[in-house]
Coordinates of N, CA and C in Angstrom, one line a residue:
M1 N -31.8 -74.6 10.1 CA -30.8 -73.8 10.5 C -30.8 -73.6 12.0
N2 N -29.7 -73.5 12.5 CA -29.6 -73.3 14.0 C -29.5 -71.8 14.3
S3 N -29.5 -71.5 15.5 CA -29.4 -70.1 15.9 C -28.1 -69.5 15.6
K4 N -27.0 -70.3 15.7 CA -25.7 -69.7 15.4 C -25.6 -69.3 13.9
E5 N -26.1 -70.1 13.1 CA -26.1 -69.8 11.7 C -27.0 -68.6 11.4
L6 N -28.1 -68.5 12.0 CA -29.0 -67.4 11.8 C -28.4 -66.1 12.3
N7 N -27.7 -66.2 13.5 CA -27.0 -65.0 14.0 C -25.9 -64.5 13.1
A8 N -25.1 -65.5 12.6 CA -24.0 -65.2 11.6 C -24.6 -64.5 10.4
Q9 N -25.7 -65.1 9.9 CA -26.3 -64.5 8.7 C -26.8 -63.1 8.9
Y10 N -27.4 -62.9 10.1 CA -28.0 -61.6 10.5 C -26.9 -60.6 10.6
E11 N -25.8 -61.0 11.2 CA -24.6 -60.1 11.4 C -24.0 -59.7 10.0
K12 N -23.9 -60.7 9.2 CA -23.4 -60.5 7.8 C -24.2 -59.5 7.1
S13 N -25.5 -59.7 7.1 CA -26.4 -58.8 6.4 C -26.4 -57.4 7.0
N14 N -26.3 -57.4 8.3 CA -26.2 -56.1 9.1 C -25.0 -55.3 8.7
N15 N -23.8 -56.0 8.6 CA -22.6 -55.4 8.2 C -22.7 -54.8 6.8
Q16 N -23.3 -55.6 5.9 CA -23.5 -55.1 4.5 C -24.3 -53.9 4.5
E17 N -25.4 -53.8 5.3 CA -26.2 -52.7 5.3 C -25.5 -51.5 5.8
N18 N -24.7 -51.7 6.9 CA -23.9 -50.6 7.4 C -22.9 -50.0 6.4
K19 N -22.2 -50.9 5.7 CA -21.3 -50.5 4.6 C -22.0 -49.7 3.6
M20 N -23.2 -50.2 3.2 CA -23.9 -49.5 2.2 C -24.4 -48.1 2.7
K21 N -24.8 -48.0 3.9 CA -25.2 -46.8 4.5 C -24.1 -45.8 4.6
S22 N -22.9 -46.2 5.0 CA -21.7 -45.3 5.1 C -21.3 -44.9 3.7
Q23 N -21.4 -45.8 2.7 CA -21.0 -45.5 1.3 C -22.0 -44.5 0.8
S24 N -23.3 -44.7 1.0 CA -24.3 -43.7 0.5 C -24.1 -42.4 1.2
K25 N -23.7 -42.3 2.5 CA -23.4 -41.1 3.2 C -22.3 -40.3 2.4
Y26 N -21.2 -41.0 2.1 CA -20.1 -40.4 1.4 C -20.6 -39.9 0.0
E27 N -21.4 -40.6 -0.7 CA -21.9 -40.2 -2.0 C -22.8 -39.0 -1.8
V28 N -23.6 -38.9 -0.8 CA -24.4 -37.7 -0.6 C -23.6 -36.5 -0.3
I29 N -22.5 -36.7 0.6 CA -21.6 -35.6 0.9 C -20.9 -35.1 -0.3
I30 N -20.4 -36.0 -1.1 CA -19.7 -35.6 -2.4 C -20.7 -34.8 -3.3
L31 N -21.9 -35.3 -3.4 CA -22.9 -34.7 -4.3 C -23.2 -33.3 -3.8
V32 N -23.4 -33.1 -2.5 CA -23.7 -31.8 -1.9 C -22.5 -30.8 -2.1
I33 N -21.3 -31.3 -1.9 CA -20.1 -30.5 -2.2 C -20.0 -30.0 -3.7
F34 N -20.3 -31.0 -4.6 CA -20.3 -30.7 -6.0 C -21.3 -29.6 -6.3
I35 N -22.6 -29.8 -5.8 CA -23.6 -28.8 -6.1 C -23.3 -27.4 -5.5
A36 N -22.7 -27.4 -4.3 CA -22.3 -26.2 -3.7 C -21.2 -25.5 -4.6
G37 N -20.3 -26.2 -5.1 CA -19.3 -25.7 -6.0 C -19.8 -25.1 -7.2
V38 N -20.8 -25.8 -7.8 CA -21.4 -25.3 -9.1 C -22.2 -24.0 -8.8
L39 N -22.9 -24.0 -7.7 CA -23.7 -22.8 -7.3 C -22.8 -21.6 -7.0
T40 N -21.7 -21.9 -6.4 CA -20.7 -20.8 -6.1 C -20.1 -20.3 -7.4
G41 N -19.8 -21.2 -8.3 CA -19.2 -20.7 -9.6 C -20.2 -19.9 -10.4
I42 N -21.5 -20.3 -10.4 CA -22.5 -19.6 -11.1 C -22.7 -18.2 -10.5
T43 N -22.8 -18.2 -9.1 CA -22.9 -16.9 -8.4 C -21.8 -16.0 -8.7
G44 N -20.5 -16.5 -8.6 CA -19.4 -15.7 -8.9 C -19.4 -15.1 -10.3
Y45 N -19.7 -15.9 -11.3 CA -19.8 -15.5 -12.7 C -20.8 -14.4 -12.9
L46 N -22.0 -14.6 -12.3 CA -23.1 -13.6 -12.4 C -22.6 -12.3 -11.8
L47 N -22.0 -12.3 -10.6 CA -21.5 -11.1 -9.9 C -20.5 -10.4 -10.8
Y48 N -19.6 -11.2 -11.3 CA -18.5 -10.6 -12.2 C -19.1 -9.9 -13.4
T49 N -20.0 -10.6 -14.1 CA -20.6 -10.0 -15.3 C -21.5 -8.8 -15.0
K50 N -22.2 -8.9 -13.9 CA -23.1 -7.8 -13.7 C -22.5 -6.6 -13.0
I51 N -21.5 -6.8 -12.1 CA -20.9 -5.7 -11.4 C -19.5 -5.3 -11.9
V52 N -18.6 -6.3 -11.9 CA -17.2 -5.9 -12.3 C -17.1 -5.5 -13.7
K53 N -17.6 -6.2 -14.6 CA -17.5 -5.9 -16.0 C -18.1 -4.6 -16.4
R54 N -19.2 -4.2 -15.8 CA -19.9 -2.9 -16.0 C -19.0 -1.8 -15.5
A55 N -18.4 -2.0 -14.3 CA -17.6 -1.0 -13.6 C -16.4 -0.6 -14.4
V56 N -15.8 -1.5 -15.2 CA -14.6 -1.3 -15.9 C -14.7 -1.3 -17.4
S57 N -15.8 -0.9 -17.9 CA -16.0 -1.0 -19.3 C -15.1 0.1 -19.9
P58 N -14.4 -0.3 -21.0 CA -13.4 0.7 -21.6 C -14.1 1.8 -22.3
V59 N -13.5 3.0 -22.2 CA -14.1 4.2 -22.8 C -13.0 4.8 -23.7
V60 N -13.3 4.9 -25.0 CA -12.3 5.5 -25.9 C -13.0 6.8 -26.5
D61 N -12.3 7.9 -26.4 CA -12.8 9.1 -26.9 C -11.8 9.8 -27.8
F62 N -12.1 9.9 -29.1 CA -11.2 10.5 -30.0 C -11.6 12.0 -30.2
I63 N -10.7 12.9 -30.2 CA -11.0 14.3 -30.2 C -10.2 14.9 -31.4
E64 N -11.0 15.6 -32.3 CA -10.4 16.3 -33.3 C -9.7 17.6 -32.8
K65 N -8.6 18.0 -33.5 CA -7.8 19.2 -32.9 C -8.7 20.4 -32.6
E66 N -9.7 20.7 -33.5 CA -10.5 21.8 -33.3 C -11.5 21.7 -32.0
E67 N -11.7 20.4 -31.6 CA -12.6 20.2 -30.5 C -12.0 20.1 -29.2
I68 N -10.7 20.3 -29.1 CA -10.0 20.1 -27.8 C -10.5 21.2 -26.8
T69 N -11.0 20.8 -25.7 CA -11.3 21.7 -24.6 C -10.8 21.1 -23.3
T70 N -10.7 21.9 -22.3 CA -10.2 21.4 -21.0 C -11.0 20.3 -20.5
G71 N -12.3 20.3 -20.8 CA -13.1 19.2 -20.3 C -12.8 17.8 -21.0
K72 N -12.5 17.9 -22.3 CA -12.2 16.6 -23.0 C -10.8 16.1 -22.7
T73 N -9.8 17.0 -22.5 CA -8.5 16.6 -22.3 C -8.2 16.1 -20.9
G74 N -9.1 16.6 -20.0 CA -8.8 16.2 -18.6 C -7.7 17.0 -18.0
L75 N -7.3 18.0 -18.6 CA -6.1 18.8 -18.2 C -6.3 19.3 -16.8
F76 N -7.5 19.8 -16.5 CA -7.7 20.4 -15.2 C -8.5 19.6 -14.3
D77 N -8.7 18.3 -14.6 CA -9.3 17.3 -13.7 C -8.4 17.2 -12.5
N78 N -8.9 16.5 -11.5 CA -8.1 16.3 -10.3 C -7.3 15.0 -10.5
P79 N -6.1 15.0 -11.0 CA -5.3 13.8 -11.2 C -4.8 13.2 -9.9
D80 N -4.9 13.9 -8.8 CA -4.4 13.4 -7.5 C -5.3 12.2 -7.0
S81 N -6.5 12.1 -7.5 CA -7.4 11.1 -7.0 C -7.1 9.7 -7.6
L82 N -6.3 9.6 -8.6 CA -5.9 8.4 -9.3 C -4.5 8.1 -9.2
G83 N -4.0 7.1 -8.5 CA -2.7 6.6 -8.5 C -1.7 7.5 -7.7
Y84 N -0.4 7.3 -8.0 CA 0.6 8.0 -7.2 C 1.3 9.0 -8.2
Y85 N 1.5 10.2 -7.7 CA 2.2 11.2 -8.4 C 3.3 11.8 -7.6
L86 N 4.4 12.1 -8.3 CA 5.5 12.7 -7.7 C 5.2 14.2 -7.5
D87 N 5.8 14.8 -6.4 CA 5.6 16.2 -6.2 C 6.0 17.1 -7.4
S88 N 7.1 16.7 -8.0 CA 7.7 17.4 -9.1 C 7.0 17.0 -10.4
G89 N 6.2 16.0 -10.4 CA 5.5 15.5 -11.6 C 6.4 14.5 -12.3
F90 N 5.9 13.7 -13.2 CA 6.7 12.7 -13.9 C 7.5 13.4 -15.0
V91 N 7.2 14.6 -15.3 CA 7.9 15.4 -16.3 C 8.4 16.6 -15.6
P92 N 9.4 16.6 -14.7 CA 9.7 17.7 -13.8 C 10.4 18.8 -14.4
N93 N 11.1 18.6 -15.6 CA 11.8 19.8 -16.1 C 11.8 19.8 -17.6
A94 N 12.3 20.8 -18.2 CA 12.3 21.0 -19.7 C 13.1 19.9 -20.4
K95 N 14.2 19.5 -19.8 CA 15.0 18.5 -20.5 C 14.2 17.2 -20.7
I96 N 13.5 16.7 -19.6 CA 12.8 15.5 -19.7 C 11.6 15.7 -20.6
A97 N 10.9 16.8 -20.6 CA 9.8 17.1 -21.5 C 10.3 17.0 -22.9
Y98 N 11.4 17.6 -23.2 CA 12.0 17.6 -24.5 C 12.3 16.1 -25.0
Q99 N 12.9 15.3 -24.1 CA 13.2 13.9 -24.4 C 11.9 13.1 -24.7
V100 N 10.9 13.3 -23.9 CA 9.6 12.6 -24.1 C 9.0 13.0 -25.4
A101 N 9.0 14.3 -25.7 CA 8.4 14.8 -26.9 C 9.2 14.2 -28.1
M102 N 10.5 14.2 -28.1 CA 11.3 13.7 -29.2 C 11.0 12.2 -29.5
N103 N 10.8 11.4 -28.4 CA 10.5 10.0 -28.6 C 9.1 9.9 -29.3
I104 N 8.3 10.8 -29.1 CA 6.9 10.7 -29.7 C 7.0 11.3 -31.1
L105 N 7.7 12.4 -31.3 CA 7.6 13.2 -32.6 C 8.6 12.6 -33.6
Y106 N 9.7 12.0 -33.3 CA 10.6 11.5 -34.3 C 9.9 10.5 -35.2
P107 N 9.2 9.5 -34.7 CA 8.6 8.5 -35.6 C 7.5 9.1 -36.5
I108 N 6.9 10.2 -36.0 CA 5.8 10.8 -36.8 C 6.3 11.8 -37.9
Y109 N 7.3 12.7 -37.5 CA 7.7 13.7 -38.4 C 9.1 13.5 -39.0
G110 N 9.9 12.6 -38.3 CA 11.3 12.4 -38.8 C 12.3 13.4 -38.1
Y111 N 13.5 12.9 -38.0 CA 14.5 13.7 -37.2 C 14.8 15.0 -37.8
S112 N 14.9 15.1 -39.1 CA 15.3 16.4 -39.7 C 14.3 17.5 -39.5
R113 N 13.0 17.2 -39.3 CA 12.0 18.2 -39.1 C 12.0 18.6 -37.6
I114 N 12.5 17.8 -36.7 CA 12.3 18.0 -35.3 C 13.5 18.6 -34.7
V115 N 14.7 18.6 -35.3 CA 15.9 19.0 -34.7 C 15.9 20.5 -34.1
K116 N 15.1 21.3 -34.6 CA 15.1 22.7 -34.1 C 13.9 23.0 -33.1
E117 N 13.5 22.0 -32.4 CA 12.4 22.2 -31.5 C 12.9 22.9 -30.3
K118 N 12.0 23.6 -29.6 CA 12.3 24.3 -28.3 C 11.1 24.0 -27.4
Q119 N 11.3 24.1 -26.1 CA 10.3 23.9 -25.2 C 9.9 25.2 -24.4
L120 N 8.6 25.4 -24.2 CA 8.1 26.5 -23.4 C 7.3 25.9 -22.3
M121 N 7.2 26.7 -21.2 CA 6.5 26.1 -20.0 C 5.3 26.9 -19.7
D122 N 4.1 26.2 -19.6 CA 2.9 26.7 -19.1 C 2.9 26.2 -17.7
K123 N 2.0 26.7 -16.8 CA 2.0 26.2 -15.4 C 1.8 24.7 -15.3
Q124 N 0.9 24.1 -16.1 CA 0.6 22.7 -16.0 C 1.0 21.9 -17.2
V125 N 1.4 22.5 -18.3 CA 1.6 21.8 -19.5 C 2.9 22.2 -20.1
W126 N 3.7 21.2 -20.5 CA 4.9 21.5 -21.3 C 4.5 21.6 -22.8
I127 N 4.8 22.7 -23.4 CA 4.5 22.9 -24.8 C 5.8 22.8 -25.6
I128 N 6.0 21.8 -26.4 CA 7.2 21.6 -27.2 C 6.8 22.0 -28.6
T129 N 7.4 23.0 -29.2 CA 7.0 23.5 -30.5 C 8.2 23.8 -31.3
G130 N 8.0 23.7 -32.6 CA 9.1 24.1 -33.5 C 8.9 25.6 -33.8
F131 N 9.8 26.1 -34.6 CA 9.7 27.5 -35.1 C 9.7 27.5 -36.6
K132 N 9.0 28.5 -37.2 CA 8.9 28.5 -38.6 C 10.0 29.4 -39.2
D133 N 10.7 28.8 -40.1 CA 11.7 29.7 -40.8 C 11.1 30.1 -42.1
S134 N 11.8 31.0 -42.8 CA 11.3 31.6 -44.1 C 11.2 30.6 -45.2
L135 N 11.9 29.4 -45.2 CA 11.8 28.5 -46.2 C 10.7 27.4 -46.1
S136 N 10.2 27.2 -44.8 CA 9.3 26.2 -44.6 C 7.9 26.5 -45.1
K137 N 7.2 25.5 -45.5 CA 5.8 25.7 -45.9 C 4.9 25.0 -44.8
G138 N 3.8 25.6 -44.5 CA 2.9 24.9 -43.5 C 3.2 25.4 -42.1
G139 N 2.6 24.7 -41.1 CA 2.8 25.0 -39.7 C 4.0 24.4 -39.1
V140 N 4.0 24.4 -37.8 CA 5.1 23.9 -37.0 C 4.6 22.7 -36.2
V141 N 5.5 21.9 -35.7 CA 5.2 20.7 -34.9 C 4.9 21.2 -33.5
E142 N 3.8 20.7 -32.9 CA 3.5 21.0 -31.5 C 3.2 19.7 -30.7
L143 N 3.6 19.7 -29.5 CA 3.3 18.6 -28.6 C 3.0 19.2 -27.2
Y144 N 1.8 18.8 -26.7 CA 1.4 19.3 -25.3 C 1.5 18.1 -24.4
L145 N 2.3 18.3 -23.4 CA 2.6 17.2 -22.4 C 2.3 17.6 -21.0
R146 N 1.3 16.9 -20.4 CA 0.9 17.3 -19.0 C 2.1 17.1 -18.0
R147 N 2.5 18.1 -17.3 CA 3.6 18.0 -16.4 C 3.4 17.0 -15.3
K148 N 2.2 17.0 -14.7 CA 1.9 16.2 -13.5 C 2.1 14.7 -13.8
D149 N 1.6 14.1 -14.9 CA 1.7 12.7 -15.1 C 2.3 12.3 -16.4
G150 N 2.7 13.2 -17.2 CA 3.4 12.9 -18.5 C 2.4 12.5 -19.6
K151 N 1.1 12.8 -19.4 CA 0.1 12.4 -20.5 C 0.3 13.3 -21.7
V152 N 0.3 12.7 -22.8 CA 0.4 13.5 -24.1 C -1.1 14.0 -24.4
I153 N -1.2 15.3 -24.4 CA -2.5 15.9 -24.6 C -2.8 16.2 -26.1
L154 N -1.7 16.6 -26.8 CA -1.9 17.0 -28.2 C -0.6 16.8 -29.0
V155 N -0.7 16.2 -30.1 CA 0.4 16.2 -31.1 C -0.2 16.7 -32.4
A156 N 0.5 17.8 -32.9 CA 0.0 18.4 -34.1 C 1.2 18.8 -35.0

């Protein structure tokens, strides 16, 4: 072999090595990006399950009628700290309180029992209650509706 052939063969092998080096560089970069993505996903999942899920765990508290207290109903809690509230409240007047109550009470007790309801106003709670006539047996329908946000506190 002469020197030209050796030079050509050397350059050819050198080019192949350079191609392999650049190809392996890309493979390493892709592998590093993949591993970084997997680690980011695992970290995000762990943070979500340890922090976020614990912070928003659902709480359900059922209260019997006899057990209702201001602490359990949240009636005197500070509702201004959560969300937006209108100055007049979401249930600003007796007419709206009555309409909300009727939408709740009709499916429970039926129209005929509810038609004689009247509304009374406490400072913070609308109390929608029926009246007892001489022919009725049992108690009357009552619904307590918080004026500030429209929350139904009691249906009896």
